Amino acid sequence: MGSTATAQYSHMGRRPQQGNLLPSIGTFDYRTSSAPPYSGLLTRSLSLPWRPGTFYRSARVEPAQALSSSTMQPMSSSNYLNNIDNVKVPPIFPSARQALYTRYTPKDWYNAQMTNYLASDKIRSAAERLRSDAIRLAREKDEQSFKNNSETSKRLGERINDIEYWKGELEKTKDKMKRKIEDVESKRREVERLLAESEKPLRIAQENLYEREKRQGIDLVHDNVERELIREVDTIKLCQQKLRQMLERLNTQNALNRASLHELERDAQDKFRARVLDSAAHNIKTTSRGINFYEGIENVDNTVSVPETWTRYTEENIRRALSEISQSDELLNASNQLMAQSNNDMWSQWNHVNVSLENRVQESQVAKNKIQAHLEKILQEIFDVEQNIEFLKKTIADKEAFLQVAQTRLETRTRRPNVEACRDPAMHRLIQEVHDLHAAIADLHGKLRQEENAVQHLLRTKSTLEQDLAIKNNSLFIDFDKVMGIRRTFTINAPEKSAVTSVTFSHPRGLITA
């Protein structure tokens, strides 16, 4: 019932309060604290030494909530705990002294027990529901985490497959582009080689024109050979101009091809790095080493594309590369046609010049032969005329001897005396003979002058023929030895057959095949 402060057992050690004292209802936080000692229900005066004049605690404890059926209805653990926190315990004030040794009534004790039982049941039920909810939430979040991780791994795998697919397409296109660049480069070298090879035929044609300018006299004619040589020079220059334009186009196309290849290589390299990083991310597990927390990393957005633009970028690179490959194919076909056409034009014109030159050589040779024949005739005629002149001179000398005889006879008969100096028939005959001899000698002298004039004409003709023959020999030397000699030292391949052109040239001493 109580004792004084001087009681012997009051100095003994305190007994444990957990088994005897009831927990407080209004001041206990069930979420953050452990069960407080029951001493919180007592006022400060009860801890004082007992004195008769000390007030007593009220024996009544009114619950904050009615113990009705509504109180026992289930509610969520969080709401219930909130309601438990709001339970108010009425203040206990010391009331008037009802009994000397009485602090609580049995009803108070019973109500306190029932209140504690009900609170314990409610708190336990709420804790059970909270535990069940926590376990369910943990399982749901665990399943959601595994599902999210699986879905993320699946999306990463799909992304890796997409990267692998487009990287494979890029590699295929790169290989095609590299082969096409090599083809264009090879064709460019062929065009350069053909352009360099065309310089020699051009130089030969120009040298042929320069050599033929050394012709003399009437042979310095604008003949078919000269026209064909000029046409050959124009043809070669035109082919060179077209080849230079094609060479420039090939260089430009290869520059575009290399630029496209650079884009493909950069895109493929980026995809390789992205595949490595995505593969590394795909292989990261909860048991992997090196995983760590990165606060706010989900808010960092350093992306520069979306799947549509990402795919479109690679498609544009591949489409551009395929377009450049198609243009390269067209340019290669055009280059092949141009080279074949240039070869055909130069080869055809080369043959035309050779044929015209050979015809011209034949004409010159025929003219030379005719001149030589005429010159031989002229020489023979000169010889005959000179022989005839000698004959006429001898004949004139013979006639002069007869004239001397006749004149001497007349002079002798002029010395006849007197009447003996008769104009007899002998006189008449001598006189007639002298006249006839004078006429004959005069005729012979006239013929002699004609013969001598004929000799002069023949000599001038001979000189002309000899000069013309020298011109023809010079022309033949230029056309055959110089022009054909230069052209014989150079061989040009026939188009599409790689055959060396063969032209047969005639020569006074026989046939020469070049």
Coordinates of C-alpha atoms in Angstrom, one line a residue, residues 290-463:
G290 CA 33.3 -1.8 -61.0
I291 CA 29.6 -0.9 -60.7
N292 CA 28.9 2.2 -58.7
F293 CA 26.3 4.9 -58.0
Y294 CA 26.2 7.9 -60.2
E295 CA 23.8 10.4 -58.7
G296 CA 21.9 12.4 -61.3
I297 CA 23.2 10.4 -64.3
E298 CA 19.7 9.8 -65.5
N299 CA 19.2 13.5 -65.9
V300 CA 22.3 13.8 -68.1
D301 CA 21.2 13.9 -71.8
N302 CA 24.1 14.0 -74.2
T303 CA 22.3 12.3 -77.1
V304 CA 22.4 14.0 -80.5
S305 CA 20.0 11.7 -82.4
V306 CA 17.0 9.5 -82.2
P307 CA 16.7 6.0 -83.8
E308 CA 15.1 7.5 -86.9
T309 CA 17.8 10.1 -87.5
W310 CA 20.5 7.5 -86.5
T311 CA 19.3 5.1 -89.1
R312 CA 18.8 7.9 -91.6
Y313 CA 22.3 9.1 -91.1
T314 CA 23.8 5.7 -91.9
E315 CA 21.4 5.2 -94.8
E316 CA 22.4 8.5 -96.2
N317 CA 26.1 7.6 -96.0
I318 CA 25.4 4.2 -97.7
R319 CA 23.1 5.9 -100.3
R320 CA 25.7 8.5 -101.0
A321 CA 28.4 5.9 -101.3
L322 CA 26.3 3.7 -103.7
S323 CA 25.5 6.8 -105.7
E324 CA 29.2 7.6 -106.0
I325 CA 29.9 4.0 -107.0
S326 CA 27.2 4.2 -109.7
Q327 CA 28.7 7.5 -111.0
S328 CA 32.1 5.9 -110.9
D329 CA 30.8 3.0 -113.0
E330 CA 29.3 5.4 -115.5
L331 CA 32.5 7.4 -115.6
L332 CA 34.6 4.2 -116.1
N333 CA 32.4 3.2 -119.0
A334 CA 32.7 6.7 -120.5
S335 CA 36.5 6.5 -120.0
N336 CA 36.6 3.1 -121.7
Q337 CA 34.6 4.4 -124.6
L338 CA 36.7 7.6 -124.8
M339 CA 39.9 5.6 -124.7
A340 CA 38.7 3.2 -127.4
Q341 CA 37.4 6.1 -129.5
S342 CA 40.6 8.0 -129.1
N343 CA 42.7 5.0 -130.0
N344 CA 40.5 4.3 -133.0
D345 CA 40.6 7.9 -134.2
M346 CA 44.4 8.2 -133.8
W347 CA 45.0 4.8 -135.3
S348 CA 42.7 5.4 -138.2
Q349 CA 44.2 8.8 -138.9
W350 CA 47.7 7.3 -138.5
N351 CA 46.8 4.8 -141.2
H352 CA 45.2 7.5 -143.4
V353 CA 48.4 9.5 -143.2
N354 CA 50.5 6.4 -144.0
V355 CA 48.3 5.5 -147.0
S356 CA 48.3 9.0 -148.3
L357 CA 52.1 9.2 -147.8
E358 CA 52.6 6.0 -149.6
N359 CA 50.4 7.1 -152.5
R360 CA 52.3 10.3 -152.6
V361 CA 55.6 8.4 -152.7
Q362 CA 54.3 6.3 -155.5
E363 CA 53.2 9.4 -157.4
S364 CA 56.6 11.0 -156.9
Q365 CA 58.3 7.8 -157.9
V366 CA 56.2 7.6 -161.1
A367 CA 57.0 11.3 -161.8
K368 CA 60.6 10.7 -161.2
N369 CA 60.7 7.7 -163.5
K370 CA 59.0 9.7 -166.2
I371 CA 61.4 12.6 -165.8
Q372 CA 64.3 10.2 -166.0
A373 CA 62.8 8.7 -169.2
H374 CA 62.3 12.2 -170.7
L375 CA 65.8 13.2 -169.6
E376 CA 67.2 10.1 -171.3
K377 CA 65.4 11.0 -174.5
I378 CA 66.5 14.6 -174.3
L379 CA 70.1 13.5 -173.9
Q380 CA 69.8 11.2 -176.8
E381 CA 68.2 13.9 -178.9
I382 CA 71.0 16.3 -177.9
F383 CA 73.5 13.8 -179.0
D384 CA 71.7 13.3 -182.3
V385 CA 71.3 17.0 -182.9
E386 CA 75.0 17.6 -182.1
Q387 CA 75.9 14.8 -184.5
N388 CA 73.6 16.4 -187.1
I389 CA 75.3 19.8 -186.5
E390 CA 78.6 18.2 -187.1
F391 CA 77.3 16.7 -190.3
L392 CA 75.9 20.0 -191.4
K393 CA 79.2 21.7 -190.7
K394 CA 81.0 19.1 -192.8
T395 CA 78.4 19.4 -195.5
I396 CA 78.9 23.2 -195.5
A397 CA 82.6 22.7 -195.7
D398 CA 82.2 20.4 -198.6
K399 CA 79.9 22.9 -200.4
E400 CA 82.4 25.6 -199.8
A401 CA 85.0 23.5 -201.6
F402 CA 82.8 23.2 -204.6
L403 CA 82.1 26.9 -204.4
Q404 CA 85.8 27.6 -204.4
V405 CA 86.2 25.4 -207.5
A406 CA 83.4 27.2 -209.3
Q407 CA 84.6 30.6 -208.3
T408 CA 88.2 29.7 -209.2
R409 CA 87.0 28.5 -212.6
L410 CA 85.1 31.8 -213.2
E411 CA 88.1 33.8 -212.1
T412 CA 90.4 31.8 -214.4
R413 CA 88.0 32.3 -217.4
T414 CA 88.0 36.0 -216.7
R415 CA 91.5 36.2 -217.9
R416 CA 90.5 35.1 -221.5
P417 CA 91.6 37.6 -224.1
N418 CA 89.3 39.8 -226.3
V419 CA 86.6 38.0 -228.0
E420 CA 87.4 34.8 -226.3
A421 CA 85.8 36.1 -223.3
C422 CA 82.5 34.8 -224.5
R423 CA 79.4 34.3 -222.4
D424 CA 79.1 30.7 -223.4
P425 CA 77.1 28.0 -221.8
A426 CA 80.0 27.0 -219.6
M427 CA 80.0 30.6 -218.3
H428 CA 76.3 30.4 -217.6
R429 CA 76.7 27.1 -215.9
L430 CA 79.5 28.2 -213.7
I431 CA 77.6 31.3 -212.7
Q432 CA 74.5 29.1 -212.0
E433 CA 76.7 26.7 -210.0
V434 CA 78.1 29.5 -207.9
H435 CA 74.5 30.8 -207.2
D436 CA 73.4 27.3 -206.4
L437 CA 76.3 26.7 -204.1
H438 CA 75.6 30.0 -202.3
A439 CA 72.0 29.1 -201.9
A440 CA 72.9 25.6 -200.6
I441 CA 75.4 27.0 -198.2
A442 CA 73.0 29.6 -197.0
D443 CA 70.3 26.9 -196.5
L444 CA 72.8 24.7 -194.7
H445 CA 73.8 27.6 -192.4
G446 CA 70.2 28.3 -191.7
K447 CA 69.6 24.7 -190.8
L448 CA 72.8 24.7 -188.8
R449 CA 71.5 27.7 -186.7
Q450 CA 68.2 25.9 -186.2
E451 CA 70.0 22.8 -185.1
E452 CA 72.1 24.9 -182.7
N453 CA 69.0 26.6 -181.4
A454 CA 67.4 23.2 -180.9
V455 CA 70.4 22.1 -179.0
Q456 CA 70.1 25.1 -176.7
H457 CA 66.4 24.3 -176.2
L458 CA 67.3 20.7 -175.5
L459 CA 70.0 21.8 -173.1
R460 CA 67.5 24.0 -171.2
T461 CA 65.0 21.2 -171.2
K462 CA 67.7 18.9 -169.9
S463 CA 68.5 21.4 -167.2

